[in-house]
Amino acid sequence: MTEPDNTRWLNADGTQMDEDHRGLVYDVQTLVNRRAALGLFGGVALTTLLAACAPVASGTEPKATLSATPRTSTSSASPSASPSPSPSASTSAVPITEIPDETGGPYPADNSNGVNILDDSGIVRSDICSSFGSSTTTAAGVPLQFSLTVRDAASGNAIVGVGVYAWHCDAAGNYSLYSRGVENENYLRGVQQTDPAGTVTFTSIFPACYPGRWPHIPIEVYADVATAVAAGPILKTSQLALPKEACDAVYATTGYESSARNLGGVTLTSDNVFGDDGGIFQIATVSGDVTKGYTAALAVGI
């Protein structure tokens, strides 16, 4: 081992300094010479050793390396972290049969037969049980909520934003605005815009069966609500047919006595609207009972 040049470490009077007073330069040179001679540490190893010996401040943790990509939580306790997508018609839609064109009947109140309810304020609504305007009479009957989903027949995709006008008779077989005794009522009529699923839902009552006709709900589809309330061009006019099982149950209740008799004199194949195909593409899917009410649904291909 090469010792440091001791002539460099002299006091002013020429005497040699003690090693303890020769300063940092002497200490470092001595350390380096001894490391080289002994070969105990490499430069990197020494640096690592010194760093490892450095004290860590109390109460702190080593910092983790941050990832450039945020982590995605998989905890089931946070369902909002990965919300389910809204139903998309394009992912599962298949072509459907176009609903047959039918007459709107003699009681549409759409400016085609003497009366126009469509331009009245209040016609755009989902609950059509009561009259609006000068009368607030509520039609009595077994509750019925019916949904119509408008689809493009060629693709099966839902059609969003179209206007749908629906109306029907009351439990006695009378049509508001037309039949004797209810000329000043406008209940059981309403317009709505289809939602992102192409659907409108009306809250109503189960209609009666009057002589010569199967129980039904007429509908008109417009390009949008603005066109509907302006009694503009109609894209599709058709009718929803109610299934016999539900009709039998409802017509056995108080208030529908004449309907039970009338239903016995007509069938879907003898009906002058549904008779050409038995209403196969117009019969609604219905569930419920007379106590809690019924729900009905129909896909309307146009």
mmCIF file of C-alpha atoms in Angstrom:
data_model
loop_
_atom_site.group_PDB
_atom_site.id
_atom_site.type_symbol
_atom_site.label_atom_id
_atom_site.label_comp_id
_atom_site.label_asym_id
_atom_site.label_seq_id
_atom_site.Cartn_x
_atom_site.Cartn_y
_atom_site.Cartn_z
ATOM 1 C CA MET A 1 0.000 0.000 0.000
ATOM 2 C CA THR A 2 1.393 3.447 -0.914
ATOM 3 C CA GLU A 3 1.377 5.750 2.053
ATOM 4 C CA PRO A 4 0.530 9.421 1.680
ATOM 5 C CA ASP A 5 3.413 11.868 1.155
ATOM 6 C CA ASN A 6 4.009 12.996 4.737
ATOM 7 C CA THR A 7 5.914 16.102 3.606
ATOM 8 C CA ARG A 8 2.551 17.605 2.720
ATOM 9 C CA TRP A 9 1.323 17.410 6.321
ATOM 10 C CA LEU A 10 3.786 19.805 8.149
ATOM 11 C CA ASN A 11 2.922 22.537 10.596
ATOM 12 C CA ALA A 12 4.201 26.078 10.128
ATOM 13 C CA ASP A 13 7.178 25.308 12.339
ATOM 14 C CA GLY A 14 8.125 22.311 10.163
ATOM 15 C CA THR A 15 6.866 19.625 12.501
ATOM 16 C CA GLN A 16 4.631 16.823 11.175
ATOM 17 C CA MET A 17 0.852 17.101 11.853
ATOM 18 C CA ASP A 18 -0.973 14.415 13.691
ATOM 19 C CA GLU A 19 -3.206 12.309 11.375
ATOM 20 C CA ASP A 20 -6.285 13.484 13.258
ATOM 21 C CA HIS A 21 -5.587 17.051 12.109
ATOM 22 C CA ARG A 22 -4.708 16.519 8.424
ATOM 23 C CA GLY A 23 -8.251 17.115 7.196
ATOM 24 C CA LEU A 24 -10.707 15.584 4.751
ATOM 25 C CA VAL A 25 -8.333 15.309 1.784
ATOM 26 C CA TYR A 26 -5.943 13.129 3.787
ATOM 27 C CA ASP A 27 -8.780 10.956 5.073
ATOM 28 C CA VAL A 28 -10.238 10.358 1.590
ATOM 29 C CA GLN A 29 -6.828 9.603 0.028
ATOM 30 C CA THR A 30 -6.062 7.135 2.782
ATOM 31 C CA LEU A 31 -9.447 5.442 2.355
ATOM 32 C CA VAL A 32 -9.036 5.135 -1.431
ATOM 33 C CA ASN A 33 -5.511 3.712 -1.173
ATOM 34 C CA ARG A 34 -6.605 1.161 1.381
ATOM 35 C CA ARG A 35 -9.678 0.146 -0.677
ATOM 36 C CA ALA A 36 -7.484 -0.429 -3.740
ATOM 37 C CA ALA A 37 -5.031 -2.489 -1.764
ATOM 38 C CA LEU A 38 -7.559 -4.643 -0.012
ATOM 39 C CA GLY A 39 -9.985 -4.994 -2.983
ATOM 40 C CA LEU A 40 -12.848 -5.271 -0.553
ATOM 41 C CA PHE A 41 -15.350 -2.971 -2.307
ATOM 42 C CA GLY A 42 -16.115 -1.848 -5.840
ATOM 43 C CA GLY A 43 -17.217 1.687 -6.455
ATOM 44 C CA VAL A 44 -20.816 0.686 -6.960
ATOM 45 C CA ALA A 45 -20.805 -1.622 -3.961
ATOM 46 C CA LEU A 46 -19.455 1.106 -1.739
ATOM 47 C CA THR A 47 -22.094 3.547 -2.903
ATOM 48 C CA THR A 48 -24.805 0.964 -2.296
ATOM 49 C CA LEU A 49 -23.466 0.162 1.149
ATOM 50 C CA LEU A 50 -23.345 3.803 2.164
ATOM 51 C CA ALA A 51 -26.850 4.404 0.872
ATOM 52 C CA ALA A 52 -28.164 1.386 2.728
ATOM 53 C CA CYS A 53 -26.724 2.696 5.926
ATOM 54 C CA ALA A 54 -28.276 6.098 5.550
ATOM 55 C CA PRO A 55 -31.024 6.678 8.149
ATOM 56 C CA VAL A 56 -34.680 6.785 7.081
ATOM 57 C CA ALA A 57 -36.790 9.558 8.538
ATOM 58 C CA SER A 58 -39.172 8.313 11.174
ATOM 59 C CA GLY A 59 -42.772 7.729 10.082
ATOM 60 C CA THR A 60 -42.115 7.548 6.330
ATOM 61 C CA GLU A 61 -42.501 4.669 3.854
ATOM 62 C CA PRO A 62 -40.445 4.027 0.739
ATOM 63 C CA LYS A 63 -42.083 5.572 -2.309
ATOM 64 C CA ALA A 64 -43.623 3.136 -4.771
ATOM 65 C CA THR A 65 -42.909 3.489 -8.450
ATOM 66 C CA LEU A 66 -45.923 5.079 -10.159
ATOM 67 C CA SER A 67 -47.426 3.248 -13.096
ATOM 68 C CA ALA A 68 -48.238 5.227 -16.228
ATOM 69 C CA THR A 69 -51.556 3.345 -16.566
ATOM 70 C CA PRO A 70 -54.138 3.902 -13.789
ATOM 71 C CA ARG A 71 -55.288 0.773 -12.054
ATOM 72 C CA THR A 72 -58.806 -0.437 -12.561
ATOM 73 C CA SER A 73 -60.685 -1.446 -9.462
ATOM 74 C CA THR A 74 -62.164 -4.920 -9.494
ATOM 75 C CA SER A 75 -63.930 -4.575 -6.168
ATOM 76 C CA SER A 76 -67.561 -5.589 -6.250
ATOM 77 C CA ALA A 77 -68.217 -2.955 -3.598
ATOM 78 C CA SER A 78 -67.924 -0.227 -6.221
ATOM 79 C CA PRO A 79 -70.356 -1.120 -9.016
ATOM 80 C CA SER A 80 -70.288 2.452 -10.287
ATOM 81 C CA ALA A 81 -66.664 1.999 -11.312
ATOM 82 C CA SER A 82 -67.721 -0.087 -14.271
ATOM 83 C CA PRO A 83 -71.348 0.769 -15.078
ATOM 84 C CA SER A 84 -73.302 -1.532 -17.302
ATOM 85 C CA PRO A 85 -73.813 -0.037 -20.732
ATOM 86 C CA SER A 86 -77.270 1.041 -21.766
ATOM 87 C CA PRO A 87 -79.051 -1.488 -23.960
ATOM 88 C CA SER A 88 -78.143 -0.976 -27.611
ATOM 89 C CA ALA A 89 -80.501 -2.080 -30.327
ATOM 90 C CA SER A 90 -77.674 -2.443 -32.822
ATOM 91 C CA THR A 91 -75.915 -5.174 -30.812
ATOM 92 C CA SER A 92 -78.828 -7.614 -30.754
ATOM 93 C CA ALA A 93 -81.389 -6.340 -33.233
ATOM 94 C CA VAL A 94 -82.725 -8.579 -35.972
ATOM 95 C CA PRO A 95 -85.206 -7.718 -38.721
ATOM 96 C CA ILE A 96 -88.858 -7.937 -37.719
ATOM 97 C CA THR A 97 -92.116 -8.084 -39.648
ATOM 98 C CA GLU A 98 -93.659 -4.713 -40.397
ATOM 99 C CA ILE A 99 -96.902 -4.224 -38.515
ATOM 100 C CA PRO A 100 -99.892 -4.256 -40.898
ATOM 101 C CA ASP A 101 -101.443 -0.972 -41.929
ATOM 102 C CA GLU A 102 -104.915 -0.622 -40.458
ATOM 103 C CA THR A 103 -107.638 1.962 -40.231
ATOM 104 C CA GLY A 104 -107.594 4.386 -37.347
ATOM 105 C CA GLY A 105 -111.323 3.759 -37.084
ATOM 106 C CA PRO A 106 -114.049 6.366 -36.972
ATOM 107 C CA TYR A 107 -112.858 7.965 -33.690
ATOM 108 C CA PRO A 108 -109.238 9.133 -34.113
ATOM 109 C CA ALA A 109 -109.720 12.842 -33.237
ATOM 110 C CA ASP A 110 -106.675 13.564 -35.411
ATOM 111 C CA ASN A 111 -108.345 16.169 -37.655
ATOM 112 C CA SER A 112 -109.414 13.489 -40.143
ATOM 113 C CA ASN A 113 -112.942 13.009 -38.815
ATOM 114 C CA GLY A 114 -114.424 16.201 -37.473
ATOM 115 C CA VAL A 115 -112.450 16.559 -34.229
ATOM 116 C CA ASN A 116 -108.800 17.391 -33.538
ATOM 117 C CA ILE A 117 -107.412 16.701 -30.090
ATOM 118 C CA LEU A 118 -103.773 16.698 -31.186
ATOM 119 C CA ASP A 119 -103.320 20.468 -31.067
ATOM 120 C CA ASP A 120 -104.738 20.756 -27.550
ATOM 121 C CA SER A 121 -102.356 21.654 -24.768
ATOM 122 C CA GLY A 122 -102.002 18.616 -22.518
ATOM 123 C CA ILE A 123 -102.234 15.896 -25.166
ATOM 124 C CA VAL A 124 -98.532 15.012 -24.748
ATOM 125 C CA ARG A 125 -98.674 12.775 -21.701
ATOM 126 C CA SER A 126 -98.123 9.223 -20.469
ATOM 127 C CA ASP A 127 -101.093 8.864 -18.097
ATOM 128 C CA ILE A 128 -104.201 9.009 -20.256
ATOM 129 C CA CYS A 129 -106.784 7.838 -17.700
ATOM 130 C CA SER A 130 -108.255 11.302 -17.102
ATOM 131 C CA SER A 131 -109.538 14.109 -19.264
ATOM 132 C CA PHE A 132 -107.566 17.343 -19.341
ATOM 133 C CA GLY A 133 -108.605 20.934 -19.901
ATOM 134 C CA SER A 134 -112.166 21.845 -18.891
ATOM 135 C CA SER A 135 -112.852 18.333 -17.505
ATOM 136 C CA THR A 136 -110.851 16.122 -15.190
ATOM 137 C CA THR A 137 -113.088 13.055 -15.329
ATOM 138 C CA THR A 138 -111.197 9.803 -14.853
ATOM 139 C CA ALA A 139 -112.211 6.745 -16.821
ATOM 140 C CA ALA A 140 -113.022 3.770 -14.586
ATOM 141 C CA GLY A 141 -111.777 0.261 -15.306
ATOM 142 C CA VAL A 142 -109.146 -2.399 -14.689
ATOM 143 C CA PRO A 143 -105.684 -0.747 -14.838
ATOM 144 C CA LEU A 144 -103.653 -1.346 -17.989
ATOM 145 C CA GLN A 145 -100.165 -0.097 -18.760
ATOM 146 C CA PHE A 146 -99.211 -0.681 -22.381
ATOM 147 C CA SER A 147 -95.848 -0.184 -24.057
ATOM 148 C CA LEU A 148 -95.162 0.213 -27.762
ATOM 149 C CA THR A 149 -91.629 -0.183 -29.078
ATOM 150 C CA VAL A 150 -91.143 1.286 -32.534
ATOM 151 C CA ARG A 151 -88.511 -0.483 -34.630
ATOM 152 C CA ASP A 152 -87.155 -0.286 -38.122
ATOM 153 C CA ALA A 153 -88.549 -3.460 -39.650
ATOM 154 C CA ALA A 154 -85.589 -3.958 -42.012
ATOM 155 C CA SER A 155 -82.936 -3.869 -39.274
ATOM 156 C CA GLY A 156 -84.855 -4.342 -36.054
ATOM 157 C CA ASN A 157 -83.184 -1.264 -34.572
ATOM 158 C CA ALA A 158 -85.165 0.926 -32.201
ATOM 159 C CA ILE A 159 -86.382 4.211 -33.666
ATOM 160 C CA VAL A 160 -85.759 6.999 -31.185
ATOM 161 C CA GLY A 161 -87.684 10.273 -31.046
ATOM 162 C CA VAL A 162 -90.752 9.447 -33.133
ATOM 163 C CA GLY A 163 -94.172 10.562 -31.958
ATOM 164 C CA VAL A 164 -96.788 7.963 -31.047
ATOM 165 C CA TYR A 165 -100.486 8.776 -30.636
ATOM 166 C CA ALA A 166 -102.629 6.123 -28.929
ATOM 167 C CA TRP A 167 -106.314 6.107 -28.008
ATOM 168 C CA HIS A 168 -109.093 3.642 -27.187
ATOM 169 C CA CYS A 169 -112.607 3.256 -25.824
ATOM 170 C CA ASP A 170 -113.557 3.173 -22.153
ATOM 171 C CA ALA A 171 -115.005 0.290 -20.118
ATOM 172 C CA ALA A 172 -118.469 0.948 -21.561
ATOM 173 C CA GLY A 173 -117.238 0.917 -25.151
ATOM 174 C CA ASN A 174 -117.503 4.705 -25.567
ATOM 175 C CA TYR A 175 -114.939 6.950 -27.262
ATOM 176 C CA SER A 176 -114.276 10.358 -25.745
ATOM 177 C CA LEU A 177 -115.171 13.321 -27.972
ATOM 178 C CA TYR A 178 -117.499 11.142 -30.093
ATOM 179 C CA SER A 179 -119.842 8.875 -28.140
ATOM 180 C CA ARG A 180 -123.056 10.117 -26.565
ATOM 181 C CA GLY A 181 -122.508 11.316 -23.042
ATOM 182 C CA VAL A 182 -118.713 11.704 -23.328
ATOM 183 C CA GLU A 183 -118.523 14.341 -26.077
ATOM 184 C CA ASN A 184 -116.932 16.763 -23.596
ATOM 185 C CA GLU A 185 -114.360 14.272 -22.352
ATOM 186 C CA ASN A 186 -110.930 13.663 -23.887
ATOM 187 C CA TYR A 187 -109.699 10.842 -21.681
ATOM 188 C CA LEU A 188 -107.900 7.727 -23.007
ATOM 189 C CA ARG A 189 -105.934 9.696 -25.610
ATOM 190 C CA GLY A 190 -102.285 10.763 -25.552
ATOM 191 C CA VAL A 191 -99.077 11.436 -27.473
ATOM 192 C CA GLN A 192 -95.539 10.537 -26.469
ATOM 193 C CA GLN A 193 -92.008 10.503 -27.891
ATOM 194 C CA THR A 194 -90.124 7.217 -28.057
ATOM 195 C CA ASP A 195 -87.212 6.941 -25.614
ATOM 196 C CA PRO A 196 -83.662 5.657 -26.371
ATOM 197 C CA ALA A 197 -85.076 2.119 -26.519
ATOM 198 C CA GLY A 198 -87.730 3.212 -29.038
ATOM 199 C CA THR A 199 -90.478 2.762 -26.447
ATOM 200 C CA VAL A 200 -93.471 4.721 -25.178
ATOM 201 C CA THR A 201 -95.539 3.554 -22.209
ATOM 202 C CA PHE A 202 -99.084 4.681 -21.491
ATOM 203 C CA THR A 203 -100.965 4.299 -18.212
ATOM 204 C CA SER A 204 -104.597 3.579 -18.952
ATOM 205 C CA ILE A 205 -107.470 1.145 -18.381
ATOM 206 C CA PHE A 206 -108.423 -2.071 -20.137
ATOM 207 C CA PRO A 207 -110.703 -1.174 -23.065
ATOM 208 C CA ALA A 208 -114.117 -2.735 -23.589
ATOM 209 C CA CYS A 209 -115.245 -5.071 -26.335
ATOM 210 C CA TYR A 210 -118.086 -3.520 -28.305
ATOM 211 C CA PRO A 211 -120.196 -5.279 -30.976
ATOM 212 C CA GLY A 212 -118.351 -6.368 -34.114
ATOM 213 C CA ARG A 213 -114.817 -5.537 -32.958
ATOM 214 C CA TRP A 214 -112.094 -7.420 -31.130
ATOM 215 C CA PRO A 215 -110.661 -5.495 -28.102
ATOM 216 C CA HIS A 216 -108.022 -3.181 -29.505
ATOM 217 C CA ILE A 217 -106.006 0.034 -29.173
ATOM 218 C CA PRO A 218 -105.445 2.130 -32.324
ATOM 219 C CA ILE A 219 -102.050 3.835 -32.805
ATOM 220 C CA GLU A 220 -100.508 6.364 -35.153
ATOM 221 C CA VAL A 221 -96.755 6.881 -35.573
ATOM 222 C CA TYR A 222 -95.405 10.269 -36.637
ATOM 223 C CA ALA A 223 -91.899 11.475 -37.493
ATOM 224 C CA ASP A 224 -91.780 13.312 -34.160
ATOM 225 C CA VAL A 225 -94.032 14.825 -31.522
ATOM 226 C CA ALA A 226 -94.083 18.196 -33.292
ATOM 227 C CA THR A 227 -95.512 16.529 -36.384
ATOM 228 C CA ALA A 228 -98.029 14.628 -34.280
ATOM 229 C CA VAL A 229 -99.434 17.662 -32.487
ATOM 230 C CA ALA A 230 -99.635 19.475 -35.829
ATOM 231 C CA ALA A 231 -101.688 16.542 -37.200
ATOM 232 C CA GLY A 232 -99.034 16.152 -39.866
ATOM 233 C CA PRO A 233 -98.186 13.186 -42.106
ATOM 234 C CA ILE A 234 -98.583 9.762 -40.484
ATOM 235 C CA LEU A 235 -95.819 7.176 -40.915
ATOM 236 C CA LYS A 236 -97.900 4.215 -39.752
ATOM 237 C CA THR A 237 -101.471 3.598 -38.607
ATOM 238 C CA SER A 238 -102.209 0.266 -36.964
ATOM 239 C CA GLN A 239 -103.879 -1.368 -33.975
ATOM 240 C CA LEU A 240 -102.838 -3.404 -30.946
ATOM 241 C CA ALA A 241 -104.940 -6.492 -30.220
ATOM 242 C CA LEU A 242 -105.447 -7.787 -26.686
ATOM 243 C CA PRO A 243 -105.219 -11.566 -26.072
ATOM 244 C CA LYS A 244 -108.380 -13.511 -25.237
ATOM 245 C CA GLU A 245 -107.218 -14.900 -21.876
ATOM 246 C CA ALA A 246 -106.733 -11.433 -20.409
ATOM 247 C CA CYS A 247 -109.980 -10.205 -21.972
ATOM 248 C CA ASP A 248 -111.951 -13.081 -20.436
ATOM 249 C CA ALA A 249 -110.577 -12.303 -16.982
ATOM 250 C CA VAL A 250 -111.237 -8.558 -17.195
ATOM 251 C CA TYR A 251 -114.696 -8.897 -18.691
ATOM 252 C CA ALA A 252 -115.768 -11.085 -15.779
ATOM 253 C CA THR A 253 -115.423 -8.067 -13.458
ATOM 254 C CA THR A 254 -117.984 -5.420 -12.574
ATOM 255 C CA GLY A 255 -118.358 -2.713 -15.196
ATOM 256 C CA TYR A 256 -117.475 -4.899 -18.183
ATOM 257 C CA GLU A 257 -120.639 -7.012 -18.319
ATOM 258 C CA SER A 258 -121.571 -6.066 -21.891
ATOM 259 C CA SER A 259 -117.989 -6.755 -23.041
ATOM 260 C CA ALA A 260 -118.205 -10.412 -22.000
ATOM 261 C CA ARG A 261 -121.287 -10.813 -24.164
ATOM 262 C CA ASN A 262 -119.787 -8.938 -27.119
ATOM 263 C CA LEU A 263 -116.547 -10.922 -26.995
ATOM 264 C CA GLY A 264 -118.560 -14.098 -27.397
ATOM 265 C CA GLY A 265 -119.735 -12.875 -30.790
ATOM 266 C CA VAL A 266 -116.365 -12.088 -32.385
ATOM 267 C CA THR A 267 -113.007 -13.754 -32.994
ATOM 268 C CA LEU A 268 -109.685 -12.472 -34.230
ATOM 269 C CA THR A 269 -110.305 -14.158 -37.578
ATOM 270 C CA SER A 270 -113.817 -12.740 -37.950
ATOM 271 C CA ASP A 271 -112.796 -9.204 -36.910
ATOM 272 C CA ASN A 272 -112.910 -6.766 -39.836
ATOM 273 C CA VAL A 273 -109.438 -5.407 -38.970
ATOM 274 C CA PHE A 274 -107.461 -8.387 -37.701
ATOM 275 C CA GLY A 275 -109.305 -11.021 -39.723
ATOM 276 C CA ASP A 276 -106.895 -11.242 -42.691
ATOM 277 C CA ASP A 277 -104.157 -12.825 -40.570
ATOM 278 C CA GLY A 278 -105.759 -13.236 -37.165
ATOM 279 C CA GLY A 279 -103.758 -10.280 -35.831
ATOM 280 C CA ILE A 280 -100.654 -12.451 -35.560
ATOM 281 C CA PHE A 281 -98.307 -9.432 -35.685
ATOM 282 C CA GLN A 282 -100.510 -7.218 -33.526
ATOM 283 C CA ILE A 283 -101.360 -9.326 -30.477
ATOM 284 C CA ALA A 284 -99.706 -7.801 -27.426
ATOM 285 C CA THR A 285 -97.834 -9.773 -24.792
ATOM 286 C CA VAL A 286 -99.849 -9.317 -21.610
ATOM 287 C CA SER A 287 -99.214 -10.167 -17.952
ATOM 288 C CA GLY A 288 -100.928 -9.350 -14.672
ATOM 289 C CA ASP A 289 -104.319 -9.881 -13.085
ATOM 290 C CA VAL A 290 -107.553 -8.029 -12.432
ATOM 291 C CA THR A 291 -106.524 -7.098 -8.882
ATOM 292 C CA LYS A 292 -103.157 -5.465 -9.612
ATOM 293 C CA GLY A 293 -103.815 -4.590 -13.224
ATOM 294 C CA TYR A 294 -102.193 -5.636 -16.469
ATOM 295 C CA THR A 295 -99.157 -4.710 -18.543
ATOM 296 C CA ALA A 296 -99.062 -5.147 -22.302
ATOM 297 C CA ALA A 297 -96.223 -4.788 -24.790
ATOM 298 C CA LEU A 298 -95.993 -4.791 -28.565
ATOM 299 C CA ALA A 299 -93.168 -4.269 -31.051
ATOM 300 C CA VAL A 300 -94.244 -1.942 -33.851
ATOM 301 C CA GLY A 301 -92.195 -2.537 -36.981
ATOM 302 C CA ILE A 302 -92.403 0.251 -39.530
#
